PDB file of N, CA and C in Angstrom:
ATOM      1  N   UNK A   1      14.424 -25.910 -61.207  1.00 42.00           N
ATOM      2  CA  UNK A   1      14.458 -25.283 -59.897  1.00 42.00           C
ATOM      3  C   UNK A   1      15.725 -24.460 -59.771  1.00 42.00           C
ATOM      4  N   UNK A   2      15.818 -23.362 -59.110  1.00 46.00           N
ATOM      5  CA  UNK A   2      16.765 -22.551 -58.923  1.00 46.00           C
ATOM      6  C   UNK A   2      17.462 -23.167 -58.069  1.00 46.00           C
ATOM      7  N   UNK A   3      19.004 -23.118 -58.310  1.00 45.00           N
ATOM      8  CA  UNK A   3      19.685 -23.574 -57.408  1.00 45.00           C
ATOM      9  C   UNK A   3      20.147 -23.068 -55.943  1.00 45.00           C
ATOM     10  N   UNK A   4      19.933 -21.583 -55.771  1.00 54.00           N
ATOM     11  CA  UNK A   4      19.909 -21.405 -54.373  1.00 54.00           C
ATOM     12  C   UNK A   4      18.620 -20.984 -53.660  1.00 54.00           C
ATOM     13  N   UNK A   5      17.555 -21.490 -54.220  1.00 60.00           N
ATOM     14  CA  UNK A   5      16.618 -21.877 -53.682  1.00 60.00           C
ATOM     15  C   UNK A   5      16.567 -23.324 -53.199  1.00 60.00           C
ATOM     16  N   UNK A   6      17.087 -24.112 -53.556  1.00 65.00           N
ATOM     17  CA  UNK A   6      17.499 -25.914 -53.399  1.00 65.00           C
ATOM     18  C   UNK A   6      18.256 -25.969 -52.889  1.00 65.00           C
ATOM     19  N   UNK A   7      19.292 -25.046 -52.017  1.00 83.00           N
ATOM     20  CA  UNK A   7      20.460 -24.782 -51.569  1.00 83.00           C
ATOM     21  C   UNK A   7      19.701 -24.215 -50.143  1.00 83.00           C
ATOM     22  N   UNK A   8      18.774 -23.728 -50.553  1.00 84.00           N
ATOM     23  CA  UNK A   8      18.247 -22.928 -49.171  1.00 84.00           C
ATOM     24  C   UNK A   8      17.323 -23.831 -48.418  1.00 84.00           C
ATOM     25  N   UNK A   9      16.704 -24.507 -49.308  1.00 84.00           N
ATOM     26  CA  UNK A   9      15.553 -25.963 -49.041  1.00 84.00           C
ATOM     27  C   UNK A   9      16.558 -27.151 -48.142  1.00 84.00           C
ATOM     28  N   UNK A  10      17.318 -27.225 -48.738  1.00 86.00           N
ATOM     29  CA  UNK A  10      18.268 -28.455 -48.159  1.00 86.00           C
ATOM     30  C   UNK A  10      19.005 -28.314 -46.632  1.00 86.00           C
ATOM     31  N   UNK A  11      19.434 -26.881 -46.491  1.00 84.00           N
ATOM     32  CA  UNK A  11      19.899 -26.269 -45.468  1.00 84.00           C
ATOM     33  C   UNK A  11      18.559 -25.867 -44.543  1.00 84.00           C
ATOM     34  N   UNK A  12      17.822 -25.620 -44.796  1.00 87.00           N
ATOM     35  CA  UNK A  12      16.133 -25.412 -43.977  1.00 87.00           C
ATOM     36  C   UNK A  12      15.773 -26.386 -43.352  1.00 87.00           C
ATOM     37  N   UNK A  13      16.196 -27.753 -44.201  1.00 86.00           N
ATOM     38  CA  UNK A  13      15.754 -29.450 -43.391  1.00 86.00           C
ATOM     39  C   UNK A  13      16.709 -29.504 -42.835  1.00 86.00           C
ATOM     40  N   UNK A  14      18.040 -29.704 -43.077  1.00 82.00           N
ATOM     41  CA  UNK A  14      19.121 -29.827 -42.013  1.00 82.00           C
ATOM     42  C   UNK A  14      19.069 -29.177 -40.752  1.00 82.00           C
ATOM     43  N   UNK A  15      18.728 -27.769 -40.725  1.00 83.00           N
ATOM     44  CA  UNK A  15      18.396 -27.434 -39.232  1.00 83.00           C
ATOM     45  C   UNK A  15      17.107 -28.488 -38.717  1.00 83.00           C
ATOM     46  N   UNK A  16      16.179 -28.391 -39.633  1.00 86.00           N
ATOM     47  CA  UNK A  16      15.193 -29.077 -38.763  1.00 86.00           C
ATOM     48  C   UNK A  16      15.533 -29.749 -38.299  1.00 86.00           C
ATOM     49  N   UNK A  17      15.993 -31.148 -38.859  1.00 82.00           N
ATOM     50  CA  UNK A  17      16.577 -32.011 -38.703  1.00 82.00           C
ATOM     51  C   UNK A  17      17.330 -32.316 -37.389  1.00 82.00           C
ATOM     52  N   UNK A  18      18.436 -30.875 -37.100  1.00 79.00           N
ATOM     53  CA  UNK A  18      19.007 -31.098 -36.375  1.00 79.00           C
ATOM     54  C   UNK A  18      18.035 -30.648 -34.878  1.00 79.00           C
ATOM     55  N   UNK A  19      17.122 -29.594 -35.015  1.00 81.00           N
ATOM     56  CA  UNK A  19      16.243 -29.221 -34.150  1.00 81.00           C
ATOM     57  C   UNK A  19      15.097 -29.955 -33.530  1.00 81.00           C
ATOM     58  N   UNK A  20      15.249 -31.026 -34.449  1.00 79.00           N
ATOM     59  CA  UNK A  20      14.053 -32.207 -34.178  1.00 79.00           C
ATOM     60  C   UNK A  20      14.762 -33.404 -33.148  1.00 79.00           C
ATOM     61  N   UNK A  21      16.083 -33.471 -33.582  1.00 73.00           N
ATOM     62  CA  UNK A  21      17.088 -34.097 -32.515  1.00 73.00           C
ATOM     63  C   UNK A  21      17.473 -34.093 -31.420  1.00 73.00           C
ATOM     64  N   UNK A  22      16.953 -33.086 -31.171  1.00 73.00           N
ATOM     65  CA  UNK A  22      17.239 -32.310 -29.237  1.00 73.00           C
ATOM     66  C   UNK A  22      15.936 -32.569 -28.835  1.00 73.00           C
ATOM     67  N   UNK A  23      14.869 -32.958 -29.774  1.00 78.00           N
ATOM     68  CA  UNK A  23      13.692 -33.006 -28.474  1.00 78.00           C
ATOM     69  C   UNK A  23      13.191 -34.541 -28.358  1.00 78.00           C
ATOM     70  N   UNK A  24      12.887 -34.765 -27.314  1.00 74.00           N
ATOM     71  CA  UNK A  24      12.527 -35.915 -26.669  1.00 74.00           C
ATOM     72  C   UNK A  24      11.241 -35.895 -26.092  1.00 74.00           C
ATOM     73  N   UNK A  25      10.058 -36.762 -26.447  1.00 84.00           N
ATOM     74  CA  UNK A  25       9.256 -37.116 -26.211  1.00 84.00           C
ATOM     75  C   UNK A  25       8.784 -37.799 -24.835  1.00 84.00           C
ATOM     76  N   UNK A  26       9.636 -39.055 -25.194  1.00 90.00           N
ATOM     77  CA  UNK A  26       9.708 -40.161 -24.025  1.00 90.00           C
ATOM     78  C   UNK A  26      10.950 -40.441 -24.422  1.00 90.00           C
ATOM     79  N   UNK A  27      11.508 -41.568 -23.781  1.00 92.00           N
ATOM     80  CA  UNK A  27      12.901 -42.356 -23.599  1.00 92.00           C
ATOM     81  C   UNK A  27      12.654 -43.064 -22.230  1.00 92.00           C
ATOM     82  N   UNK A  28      13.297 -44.291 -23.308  1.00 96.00           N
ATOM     83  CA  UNK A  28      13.688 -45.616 -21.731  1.00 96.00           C
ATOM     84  C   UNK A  28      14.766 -44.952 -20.719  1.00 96.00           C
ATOM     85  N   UNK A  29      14.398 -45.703 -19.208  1.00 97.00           N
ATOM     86  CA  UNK A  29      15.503 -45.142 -17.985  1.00 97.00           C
ATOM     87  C   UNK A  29      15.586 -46.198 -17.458  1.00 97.00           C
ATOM     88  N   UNK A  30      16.505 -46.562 -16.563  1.00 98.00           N
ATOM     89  CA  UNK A  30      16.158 -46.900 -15.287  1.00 98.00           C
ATOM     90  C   UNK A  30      16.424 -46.656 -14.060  1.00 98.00           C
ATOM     91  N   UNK A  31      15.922 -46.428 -13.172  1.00 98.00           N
ATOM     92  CA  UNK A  31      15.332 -45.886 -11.659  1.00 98.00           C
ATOM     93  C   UNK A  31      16.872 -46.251 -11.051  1.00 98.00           C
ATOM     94  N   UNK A  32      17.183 -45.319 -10.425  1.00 98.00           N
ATOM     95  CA  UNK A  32      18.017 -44.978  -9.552  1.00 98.00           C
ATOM     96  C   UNK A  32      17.157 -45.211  -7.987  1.00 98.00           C
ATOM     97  N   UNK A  33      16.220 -44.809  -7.649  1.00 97.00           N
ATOM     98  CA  UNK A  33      15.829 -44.625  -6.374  1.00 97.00           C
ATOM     99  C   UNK A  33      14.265 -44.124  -6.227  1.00 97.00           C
ATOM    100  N   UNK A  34      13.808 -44.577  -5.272  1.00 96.00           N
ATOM    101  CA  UNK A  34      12.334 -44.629  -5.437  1.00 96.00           C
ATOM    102  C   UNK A  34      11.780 -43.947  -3.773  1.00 96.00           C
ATOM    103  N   UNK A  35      10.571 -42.843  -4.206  1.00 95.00           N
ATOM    104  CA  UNK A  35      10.799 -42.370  -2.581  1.00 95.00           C
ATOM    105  C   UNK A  35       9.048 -42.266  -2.830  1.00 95.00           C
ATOM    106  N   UNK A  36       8.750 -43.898  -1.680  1.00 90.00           N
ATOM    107  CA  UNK A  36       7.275 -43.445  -1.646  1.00 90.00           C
ATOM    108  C   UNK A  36       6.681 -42.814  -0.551  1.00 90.00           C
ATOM    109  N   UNK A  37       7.032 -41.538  -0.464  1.00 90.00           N
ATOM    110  CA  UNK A  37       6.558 -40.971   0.493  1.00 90.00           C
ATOM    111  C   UNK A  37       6.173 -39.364  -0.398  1.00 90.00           C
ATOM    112  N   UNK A  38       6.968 -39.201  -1.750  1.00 88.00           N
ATOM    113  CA  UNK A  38       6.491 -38.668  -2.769  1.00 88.00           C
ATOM    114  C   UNK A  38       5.941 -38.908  -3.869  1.00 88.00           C
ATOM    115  N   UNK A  39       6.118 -40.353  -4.138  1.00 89.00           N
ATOM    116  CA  UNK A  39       5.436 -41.556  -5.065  1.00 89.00           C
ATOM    117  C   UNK A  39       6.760 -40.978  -6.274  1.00 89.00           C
ATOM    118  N   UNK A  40       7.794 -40.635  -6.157  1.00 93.00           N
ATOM    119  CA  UNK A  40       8.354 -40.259  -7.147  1.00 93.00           C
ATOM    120  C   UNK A  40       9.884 -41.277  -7.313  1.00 93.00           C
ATOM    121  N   UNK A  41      10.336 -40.799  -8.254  1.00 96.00           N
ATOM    122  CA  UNK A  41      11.500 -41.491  -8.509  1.00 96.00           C
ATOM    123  C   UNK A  41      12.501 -40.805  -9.266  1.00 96.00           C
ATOM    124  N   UNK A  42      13.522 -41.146  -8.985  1.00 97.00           N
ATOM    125  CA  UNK A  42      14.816 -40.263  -9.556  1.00 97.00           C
ATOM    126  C   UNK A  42      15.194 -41.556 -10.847  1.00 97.00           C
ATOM    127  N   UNK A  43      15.629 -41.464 -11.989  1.00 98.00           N
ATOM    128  CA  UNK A  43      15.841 -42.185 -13.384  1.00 98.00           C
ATOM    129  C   UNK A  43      16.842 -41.637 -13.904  1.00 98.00           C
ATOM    130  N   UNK A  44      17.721 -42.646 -14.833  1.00 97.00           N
ATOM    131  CA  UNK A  44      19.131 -42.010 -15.873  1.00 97.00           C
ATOM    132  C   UNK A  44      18.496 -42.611 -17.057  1.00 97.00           C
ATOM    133  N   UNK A  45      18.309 -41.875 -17.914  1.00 96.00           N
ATOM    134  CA  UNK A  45      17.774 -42.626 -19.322  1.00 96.00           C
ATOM    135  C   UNK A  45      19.050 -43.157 -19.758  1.00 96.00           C
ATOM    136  N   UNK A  46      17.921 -44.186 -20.378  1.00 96.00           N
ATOM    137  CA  UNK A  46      18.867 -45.591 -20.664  1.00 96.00           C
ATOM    138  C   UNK A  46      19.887 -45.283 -22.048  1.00 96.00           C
ATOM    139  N   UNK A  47      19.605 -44.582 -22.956  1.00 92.00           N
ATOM    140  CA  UNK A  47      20.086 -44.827 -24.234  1.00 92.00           C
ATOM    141  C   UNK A  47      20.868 -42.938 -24.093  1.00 92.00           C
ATOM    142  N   UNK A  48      21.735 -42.693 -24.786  1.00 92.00           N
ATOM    143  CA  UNK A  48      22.334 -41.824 -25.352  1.00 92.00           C
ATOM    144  C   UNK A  48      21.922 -40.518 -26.275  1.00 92.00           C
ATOM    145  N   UNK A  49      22.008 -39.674 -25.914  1.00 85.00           N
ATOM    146  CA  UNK A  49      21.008 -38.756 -27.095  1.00 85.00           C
ATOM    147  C   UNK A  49      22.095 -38.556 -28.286  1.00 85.00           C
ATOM    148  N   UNK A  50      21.742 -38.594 -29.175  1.00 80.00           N
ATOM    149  CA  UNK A  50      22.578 -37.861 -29.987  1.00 80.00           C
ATOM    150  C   UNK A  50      22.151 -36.064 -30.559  1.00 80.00           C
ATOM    151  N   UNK A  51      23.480 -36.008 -31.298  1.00 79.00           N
ATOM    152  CA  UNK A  51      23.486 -34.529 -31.261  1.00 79.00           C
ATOM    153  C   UNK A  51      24.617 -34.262 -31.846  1.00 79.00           C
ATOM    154  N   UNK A  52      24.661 -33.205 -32.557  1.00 77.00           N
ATOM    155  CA  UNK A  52      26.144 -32.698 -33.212  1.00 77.00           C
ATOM    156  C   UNK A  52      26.606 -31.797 -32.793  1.00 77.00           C
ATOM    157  N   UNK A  53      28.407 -31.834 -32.538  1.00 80.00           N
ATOM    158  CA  UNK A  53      28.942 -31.398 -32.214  1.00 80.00           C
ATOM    159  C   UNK A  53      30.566 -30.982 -32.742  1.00 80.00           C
ATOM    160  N   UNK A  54      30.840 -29.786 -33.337  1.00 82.00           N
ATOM    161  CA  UNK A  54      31.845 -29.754 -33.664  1.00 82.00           C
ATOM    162  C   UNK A  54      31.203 -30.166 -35.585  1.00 82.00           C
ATOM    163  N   UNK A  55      30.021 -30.185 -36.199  1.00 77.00           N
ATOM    164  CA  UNK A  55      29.639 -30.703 -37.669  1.00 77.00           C
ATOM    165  C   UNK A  55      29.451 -32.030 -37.457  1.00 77.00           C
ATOM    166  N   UNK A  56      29.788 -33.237 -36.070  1.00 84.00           N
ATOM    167  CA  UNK A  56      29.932 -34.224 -36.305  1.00 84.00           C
ATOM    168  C   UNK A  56      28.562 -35.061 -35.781  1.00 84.00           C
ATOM    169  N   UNK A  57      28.358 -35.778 -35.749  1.00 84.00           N
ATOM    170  CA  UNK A  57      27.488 -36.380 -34.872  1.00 84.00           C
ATOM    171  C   UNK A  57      27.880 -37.323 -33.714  1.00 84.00           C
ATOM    172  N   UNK A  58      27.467 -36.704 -32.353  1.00 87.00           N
ATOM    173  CA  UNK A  58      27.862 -37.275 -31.391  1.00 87.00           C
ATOM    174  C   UNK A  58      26.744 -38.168 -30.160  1.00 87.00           C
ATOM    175  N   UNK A  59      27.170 -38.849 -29.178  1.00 91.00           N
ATOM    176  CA  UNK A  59      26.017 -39.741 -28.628  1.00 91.00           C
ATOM    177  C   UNK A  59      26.546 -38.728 -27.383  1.00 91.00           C
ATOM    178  N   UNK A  60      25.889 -38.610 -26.530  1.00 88.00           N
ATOM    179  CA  UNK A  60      26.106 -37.677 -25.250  1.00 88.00           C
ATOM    180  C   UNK A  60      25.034 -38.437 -24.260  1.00 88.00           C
ATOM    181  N   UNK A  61      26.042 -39.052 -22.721  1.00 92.00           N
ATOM    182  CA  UNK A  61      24.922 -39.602 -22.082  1.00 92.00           C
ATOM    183  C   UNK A  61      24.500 -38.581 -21.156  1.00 92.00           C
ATOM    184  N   UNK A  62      23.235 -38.813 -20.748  1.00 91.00           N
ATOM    185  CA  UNK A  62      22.142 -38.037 -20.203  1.00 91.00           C
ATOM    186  C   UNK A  62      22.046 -37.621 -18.747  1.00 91.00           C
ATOM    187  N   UNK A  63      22.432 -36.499 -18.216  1.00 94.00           N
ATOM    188  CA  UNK A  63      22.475 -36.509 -16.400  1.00 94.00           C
ATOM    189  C   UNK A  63      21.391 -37.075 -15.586  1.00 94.00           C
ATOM    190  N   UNK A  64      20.948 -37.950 -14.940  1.00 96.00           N
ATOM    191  CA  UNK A  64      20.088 -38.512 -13.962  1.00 96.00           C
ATOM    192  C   UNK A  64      18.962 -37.606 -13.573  1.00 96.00           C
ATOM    193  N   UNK A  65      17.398 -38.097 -13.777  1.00 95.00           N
ATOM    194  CA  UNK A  65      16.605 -36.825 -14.127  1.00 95.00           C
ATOM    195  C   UNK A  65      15.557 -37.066 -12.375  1.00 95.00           C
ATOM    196  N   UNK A  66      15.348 -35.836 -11.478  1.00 94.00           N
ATOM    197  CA  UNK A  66      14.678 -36.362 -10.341  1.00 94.00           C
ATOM    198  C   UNK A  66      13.426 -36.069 -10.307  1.00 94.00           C
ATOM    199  N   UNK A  67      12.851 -35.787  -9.417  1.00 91.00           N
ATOM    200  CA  UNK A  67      11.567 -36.092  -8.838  1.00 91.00           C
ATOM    201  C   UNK A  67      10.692 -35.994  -9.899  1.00 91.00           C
ATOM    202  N   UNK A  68      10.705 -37.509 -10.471  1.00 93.00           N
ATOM    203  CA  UNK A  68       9.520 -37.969 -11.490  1.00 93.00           C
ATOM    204  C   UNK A  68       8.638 -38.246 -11.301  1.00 93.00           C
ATOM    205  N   UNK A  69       7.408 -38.118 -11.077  1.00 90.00           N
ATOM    206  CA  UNK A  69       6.013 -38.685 -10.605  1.00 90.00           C
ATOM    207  C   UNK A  69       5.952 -40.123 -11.299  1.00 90.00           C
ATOM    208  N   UNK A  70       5.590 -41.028 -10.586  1.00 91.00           N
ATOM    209  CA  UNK A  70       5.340 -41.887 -10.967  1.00 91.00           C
ATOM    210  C   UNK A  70       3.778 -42.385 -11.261  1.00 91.00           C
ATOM    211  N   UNK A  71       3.050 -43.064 -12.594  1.00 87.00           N
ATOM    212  CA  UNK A  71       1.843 -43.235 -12.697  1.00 87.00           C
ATOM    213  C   UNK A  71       1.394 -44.779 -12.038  1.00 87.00           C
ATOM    214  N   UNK A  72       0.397 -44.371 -11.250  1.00 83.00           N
ATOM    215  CA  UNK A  72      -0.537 -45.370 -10.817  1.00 83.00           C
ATOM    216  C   UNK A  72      -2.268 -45.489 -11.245  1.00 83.00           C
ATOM    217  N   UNK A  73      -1.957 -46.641 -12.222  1.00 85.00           N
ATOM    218  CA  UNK A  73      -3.286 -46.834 -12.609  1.00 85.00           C
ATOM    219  C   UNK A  73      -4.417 -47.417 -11.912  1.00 85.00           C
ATOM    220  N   UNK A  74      -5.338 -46.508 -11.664  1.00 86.00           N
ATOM    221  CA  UNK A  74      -6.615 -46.482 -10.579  1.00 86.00           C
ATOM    222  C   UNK A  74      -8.046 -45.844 -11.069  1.00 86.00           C
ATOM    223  N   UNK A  75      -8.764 -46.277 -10.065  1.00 87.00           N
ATOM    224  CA  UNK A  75     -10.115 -45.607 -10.209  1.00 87.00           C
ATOM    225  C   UNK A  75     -11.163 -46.163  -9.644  1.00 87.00           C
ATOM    226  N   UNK A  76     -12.152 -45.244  -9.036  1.00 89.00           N
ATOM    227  CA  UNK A  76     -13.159 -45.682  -7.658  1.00 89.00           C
ATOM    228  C   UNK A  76     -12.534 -45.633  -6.418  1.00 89.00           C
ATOM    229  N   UNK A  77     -11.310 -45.179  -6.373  1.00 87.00           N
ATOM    230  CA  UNK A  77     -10.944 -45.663  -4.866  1.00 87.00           C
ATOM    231  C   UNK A  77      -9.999 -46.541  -4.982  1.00 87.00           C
ATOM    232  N   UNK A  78      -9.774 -47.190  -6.193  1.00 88.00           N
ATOM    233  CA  UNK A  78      -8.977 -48.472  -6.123  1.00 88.00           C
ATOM    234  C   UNK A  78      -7.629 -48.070  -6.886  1.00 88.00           C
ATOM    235  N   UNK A  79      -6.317 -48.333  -7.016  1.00 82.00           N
ATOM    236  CA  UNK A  79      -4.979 -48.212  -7.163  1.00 82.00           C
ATOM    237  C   UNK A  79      -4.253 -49.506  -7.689  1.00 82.00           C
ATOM    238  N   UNK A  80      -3.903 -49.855  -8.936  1.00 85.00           N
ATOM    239  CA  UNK A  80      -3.077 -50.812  -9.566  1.00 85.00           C
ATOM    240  C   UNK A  80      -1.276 -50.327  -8.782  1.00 85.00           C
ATOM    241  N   UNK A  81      -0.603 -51.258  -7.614  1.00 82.00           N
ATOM    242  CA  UNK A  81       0.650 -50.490  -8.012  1.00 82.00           C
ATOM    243  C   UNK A  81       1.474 -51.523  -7.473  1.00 82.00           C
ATOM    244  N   UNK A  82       2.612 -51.396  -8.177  1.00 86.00           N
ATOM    245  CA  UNK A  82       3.714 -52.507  -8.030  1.00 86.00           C
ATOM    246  C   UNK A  82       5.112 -52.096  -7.482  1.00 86.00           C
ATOM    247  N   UNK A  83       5.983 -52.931  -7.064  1.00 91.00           N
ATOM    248  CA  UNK A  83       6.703 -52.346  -5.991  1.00 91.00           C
ATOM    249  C   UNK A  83       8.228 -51.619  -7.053  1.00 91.00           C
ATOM    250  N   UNK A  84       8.458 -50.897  -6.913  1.00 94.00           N
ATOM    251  CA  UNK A  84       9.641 -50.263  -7.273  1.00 94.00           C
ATOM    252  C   UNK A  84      10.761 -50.242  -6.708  1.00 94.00           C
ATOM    253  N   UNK A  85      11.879 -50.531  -7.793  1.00 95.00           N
ATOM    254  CA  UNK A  85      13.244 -50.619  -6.976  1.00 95.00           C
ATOM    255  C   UNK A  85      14.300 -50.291  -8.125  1.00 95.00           C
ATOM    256  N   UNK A  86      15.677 -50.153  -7.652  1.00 97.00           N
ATOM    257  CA  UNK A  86      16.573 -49.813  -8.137  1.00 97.00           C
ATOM    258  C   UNK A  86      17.020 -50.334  -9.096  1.00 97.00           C
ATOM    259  N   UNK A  87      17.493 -50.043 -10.323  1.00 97.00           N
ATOM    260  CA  UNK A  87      17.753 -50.622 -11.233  1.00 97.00           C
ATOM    261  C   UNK A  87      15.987 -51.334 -11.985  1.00 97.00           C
ATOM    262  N   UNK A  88      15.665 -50.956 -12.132  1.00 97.00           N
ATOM    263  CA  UNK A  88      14.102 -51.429 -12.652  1.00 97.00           C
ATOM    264  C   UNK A  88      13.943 -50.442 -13.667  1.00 97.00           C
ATOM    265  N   UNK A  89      13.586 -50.911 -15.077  1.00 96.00           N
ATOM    266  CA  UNK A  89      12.930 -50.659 -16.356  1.00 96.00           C
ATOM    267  C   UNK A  89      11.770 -49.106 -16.429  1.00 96.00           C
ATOM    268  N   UNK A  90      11.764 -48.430 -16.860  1.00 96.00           N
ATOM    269  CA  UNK A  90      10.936 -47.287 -16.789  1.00 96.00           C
ATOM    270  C   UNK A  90      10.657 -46.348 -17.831  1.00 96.00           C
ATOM    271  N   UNK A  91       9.594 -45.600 -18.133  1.00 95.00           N
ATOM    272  CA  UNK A  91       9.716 -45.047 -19.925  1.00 95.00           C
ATOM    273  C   UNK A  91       9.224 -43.783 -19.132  1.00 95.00           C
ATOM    274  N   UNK A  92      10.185 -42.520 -19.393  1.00 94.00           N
ATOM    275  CA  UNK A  92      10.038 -41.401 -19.407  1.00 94.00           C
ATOM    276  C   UNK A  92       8.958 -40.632 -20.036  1.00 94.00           C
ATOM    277  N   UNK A  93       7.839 -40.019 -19.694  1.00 91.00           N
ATOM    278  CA  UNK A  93       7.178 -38.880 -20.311  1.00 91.00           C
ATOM    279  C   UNK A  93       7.644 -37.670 -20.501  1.00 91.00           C
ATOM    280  N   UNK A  94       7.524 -37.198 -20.880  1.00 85.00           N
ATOM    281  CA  UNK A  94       8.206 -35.597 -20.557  1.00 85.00           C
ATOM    282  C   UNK A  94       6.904 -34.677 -21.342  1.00 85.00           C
ATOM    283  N   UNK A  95       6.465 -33.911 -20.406  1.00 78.00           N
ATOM    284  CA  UNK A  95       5.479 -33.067 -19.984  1.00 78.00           C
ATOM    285  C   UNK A  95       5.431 -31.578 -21.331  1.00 78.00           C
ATOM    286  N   UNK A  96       4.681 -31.101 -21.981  1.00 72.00           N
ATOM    287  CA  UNK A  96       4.862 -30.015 -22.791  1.00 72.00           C
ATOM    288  C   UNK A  96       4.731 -28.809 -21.695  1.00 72.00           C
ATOM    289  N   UNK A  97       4.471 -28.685 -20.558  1.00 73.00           N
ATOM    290  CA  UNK A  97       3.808 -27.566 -19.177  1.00 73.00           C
ATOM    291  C   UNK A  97       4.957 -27.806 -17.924  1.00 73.00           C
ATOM    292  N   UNK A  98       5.209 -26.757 -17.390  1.00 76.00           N
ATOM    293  CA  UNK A  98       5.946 -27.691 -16.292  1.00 76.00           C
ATOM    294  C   UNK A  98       4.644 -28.052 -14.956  1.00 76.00           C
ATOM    295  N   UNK A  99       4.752 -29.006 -14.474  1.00 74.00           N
ATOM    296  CA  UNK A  99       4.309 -30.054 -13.692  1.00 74.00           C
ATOM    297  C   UNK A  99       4.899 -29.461 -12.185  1.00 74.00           C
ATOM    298  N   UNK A 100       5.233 -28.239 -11.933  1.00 76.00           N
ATOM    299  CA  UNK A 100       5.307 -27.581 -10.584  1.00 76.00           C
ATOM    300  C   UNK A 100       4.378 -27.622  -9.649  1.00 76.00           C
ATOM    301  N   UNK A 101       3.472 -27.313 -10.178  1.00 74.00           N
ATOM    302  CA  UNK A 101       2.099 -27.509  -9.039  1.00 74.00           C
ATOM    303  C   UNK A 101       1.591 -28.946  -9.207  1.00 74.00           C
ATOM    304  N   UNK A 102       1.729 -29.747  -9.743  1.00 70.00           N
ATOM    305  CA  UNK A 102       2.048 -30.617  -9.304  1.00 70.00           C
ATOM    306  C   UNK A 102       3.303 -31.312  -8.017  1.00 70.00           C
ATOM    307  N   UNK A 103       4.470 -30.729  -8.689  1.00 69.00           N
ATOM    308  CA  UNK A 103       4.858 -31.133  -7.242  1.00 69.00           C
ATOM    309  C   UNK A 103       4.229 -30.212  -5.585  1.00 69.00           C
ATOM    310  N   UNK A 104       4.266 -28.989  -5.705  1.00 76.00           N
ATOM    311  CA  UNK A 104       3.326 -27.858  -4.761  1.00 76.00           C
ATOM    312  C   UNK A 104       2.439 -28.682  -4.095  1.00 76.00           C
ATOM    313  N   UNK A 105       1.473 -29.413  -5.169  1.00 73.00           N
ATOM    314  CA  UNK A 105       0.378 -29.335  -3.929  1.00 73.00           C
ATOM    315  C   UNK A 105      -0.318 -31.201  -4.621  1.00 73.00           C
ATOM    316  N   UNK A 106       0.269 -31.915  -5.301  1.00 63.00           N
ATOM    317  CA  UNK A 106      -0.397 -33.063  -4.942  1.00 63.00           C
ATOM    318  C   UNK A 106      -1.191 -33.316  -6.502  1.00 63.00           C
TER     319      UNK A 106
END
């Protein structure tokens, strides 16, 4: 194999690598504040992202994320839902679309 072709391969995954690191799927939080009058909730994810900075690798904690919809599992008319409060356990989705009209209109 040519060597700056293996030079170029190695440096090609390292970005990925590092580009695959900034995105987040889901992540654990927990709830700051709960407003059911929007069914939503404001959350600080729980764990640290990492990320490099300066060549190094660094943990960076996460600013407090708001008006999260919260899921209630239902159907027919009927609604599974449990009471929410501060400091309580929660797993982030995070949406590929933004979810605007969702907040808009319901």
């Amino acid at each position: 194999m040519d060597l700056r072709s293996a030079d170029t391969a190695i440096l090609t995954r390292e970005l990925m690598d590092r580009a695959i690191m900034q995105i987040a799927t889901s992540i654990p939080a927990i709830v700051e504040s709960f407003d059911s009058s929007t069914m939503t909730v404001e959350a600080t994810p729980a764990i640290d992202m990492k990320t490099y900075i300066d060549e190094e690798i660094q943990f960076l904690r996460m600013p407090k994320i708001i008006r999260i919809p919260i899921l209630c599992y239902g159907g027919g008319g009927f609604y599974h839902t449990i009471p929410i409060q501060k400091g309580d356990y929660c797993l982030l989705c995070f949406s590929q679309r933004a979810i605007d009209n969702w907040h808009d209109k319901g």
